[in-house]
Amino acid sequence: MVSRRAFLRGLFGSFLAALAMLIGLPLSYKWRKRMSPTRHSMPETRSGAIPLPYPRIRGEMSLEEAIAYRRSIRDYLDEPITLEELAQVLWAAQGVTETRYGFRAAPSAGATYPLEVYVVVAPRGVVLPSHDFLEPGSYRYVPQSHSLLIVRQGDLQEPLYRAALEQEWVLNAPVNIVIAAVYERTTRRYGERGIRYVHMEVGHVGQNIYLQATALGLATVAVGAFVDEEVQRIIGAGPHVHPLYIMPLAKPLEPYRVSKEELIGYIESHRKERR
Ligand SMILES: Cc1cc2nc3c(=O)[nH]c(=O)nc-3n(C[C@H](O)[C@H](O)[C@H](O)COP(=O)(O)O)c2cc1C
């Protein structure tokens, strides 16, 4: 449980964030309308946010299977993913799982929530329920309303691929999730030690993305090698928002599978070795 004081501090943080959103939204909305020659095919809220399909809390794969079948996969089918799949993965990353304080799917030191989740969508990368496609560009996930806010419009795949030292899986994926940190949210409370907390937290979020992707039959890989400033510019994040991971999201060319017998065989052979 958070102390009352800590909780109030958290609330104050959210209030500032909400204020920033109110100030920033009309700008981004206007900019988006000016840049967009076609009408957005998704319903939007009055704030210009794109509401995502609600999260599911029951799936087809057990947790144990998701752990066993999780692998970093870099070869993908040339196919879009659905908005529903994207929504589910974003919810697993940072969605709200507790409705009193708005606590999220991954743990956070003092519930300071320093991480922002961006999504870079390729042209024809995400198919909507209407069978249209989500406009290419970068979006920011808003956990509380489980929605996406457009940040930059246009095809950002190629620049992101170059910023990621030309790792082809970034170019080939229909979607790349970028997890970025606002360190001050955590260091304000914990000082220098907050930096390590933020890095631990991105691991939690990354693992949630891996496991949810696996459970949905999708593929991902945690990419840590990229030019920070380039990625920051491409996704349209401010100077205090530091990208930590890029995680492509795609349909795998081949899903990874391992059997219980294989695992037992491996463990047994190593037990024999030690004797
Ligand atoms: C912090 C971190 C950074 C990573 N950076 C990259 C990367 O830049 N490119 C890449 O292809 N894989 C990257 N990986 C994925 C690892 O190569 C992968 O996890 C490892 O080979 C083990 O394979 P597995 O994930 O399938 O178990 C990274 C993993 C971690 C944890």
mmCIF file of C-alpha atoms and ligand atoms in Angstrom, residues 70-74 164 167 169 210 221-226 245, ligand 1:
data_model
loop_
_atom_site.group_PDB
_atom_site.id
_atom_site.type_symbol
_atom_site.label_atom_id
_atom_site.label_comp_id
_atom_site.label_asym_id
_atom_site.label_seq_id
_atom_site.Cartn_x
_atom_site.Cartn_y
_atom_site.Cartn_z
ATOM 1 C CA ARG A 70 8.387 -16.777 -25.223
ATOM 2 C CA ARG A 71 11.347 -16.199 -27.529
ATOM 3 C CA SER A 72 12.954 -13.175 -29.179
ATOM 4 C CA ILE A 73 11.640 -13.566 -32.719
ATOM 5 C CA ARG A 74 13.042 -11.484 -35.576
ATOM 6 C CA ALA A 164 17.985 1.212 -34.486
ATOM 7 C CA GLN A 167 18.067 -3.959 -37.380
ATOM 8 C CA TRP A 169 13.092 -6.621 -37.600
ATOM 9 C CA TYR A 210 6.787 -10.522 -24.504
ATOM 10 C CA VAL A 221 12.115 -8.801 -29.466
ATOM 11 C CA ALA A 222 13.523 -6.362 -26.928
ATOM 12 C CA VAL A 223 15.776 -3.958 -28.833
ATOM 13 C CA GLY A 224 18.156 -1.910 -26.709
ATOM 14 C CA ALA A 225 20.639 -0.909 -29.429
ATOM 15 C CA PHE A 226 19.646 2.421 -30.980
ATOM 16 C CA TYR A 245 13.401 -0.198 -25.476
HETATM 17 C C1 LIG B 1 18.548 -5.211 -22.423
HETATM 18 C C2 LIG B 1 18.397 -6.030 -23.667
HETATM 19 C C3 LIG B 1 18.775 -5.468 -24.898
HETATM 20 C C4 LIG B 1 18.595 -6.192 -26.077
HETATM 21 N N1 LIG B 1 18.894 -5.585 -27.262
HETATM 22 C C5 LIG B 1 18.676 -6.264 -28.417
HETATM 23 C C6 LIG B 1 18.891 -5.630 -29.670
HETATM 24 O O1 LIG B 1 19.275 -4.464 -29.762
HETATM 25 N N2 LIG B 1 18.635 -6.342 -30.795
HETATM 26 C C7 LIG B 1 18.173 -7.634 -30.756
HETATM 27 O O2 LIG B 1 17.958 -8.210 -31.812
HETATM 28 N N3 LIG B 1 17.961 -8.263 -29.579
HETATM 29 C C8 LIG B 1 18.190 -7.616 -28.419
HETATM 30 N N4 LIG B 1 17.920 -8.223 -27.197
HETATM 31 C C9 LIG B 1 17.358 -9.601 -27.198
HETATM 32 C C10 LIG B 1 18.400 -10.645 -26.796
HETATM 33 O O3 LIG B 1 19.313 -10.819 -27.856
HETATM 34 C C11 LIG B 1 17.701 -11.956 -26.454
HETATM 35 O O4 LIG B 1 16.870 -11.745 -25.334
HETATM 36 C C12 LIG B 1 18.677 -13.080 -26.146
HETATM 37 O O5 LIG B 1 19.358 -13.459 -27.319
HETATM 38 C C13 LIG B 1 18.002 -14.321 -25.543
HETATM 39 O O6 LIG B 1 17.003 -14.807 -26.409
HETATM 40 P P1 LIG B 1 15.473 -14.956 -25.943
HETATM 41 O O7 LIG B 1 14.953 -13.576 -25.662
HETATM 42 O O8 LIG B 1 14.792 -15.607 -27.081
HETATM 43 O O9 LIG B 1 15.450 -15.784 -24.692
HETATM 44 C C14 LIG B 1 18.088 -7.516 -26.027
HETATM 45 C C15 LIG B 1 17.713 -8.055 -24.801
HETATM 46 C C16 LIG B 1 17.850 -7.323 -23.635
HETATM 47 C C17 LIG B 1 17.391 -7.912 -22.327
#
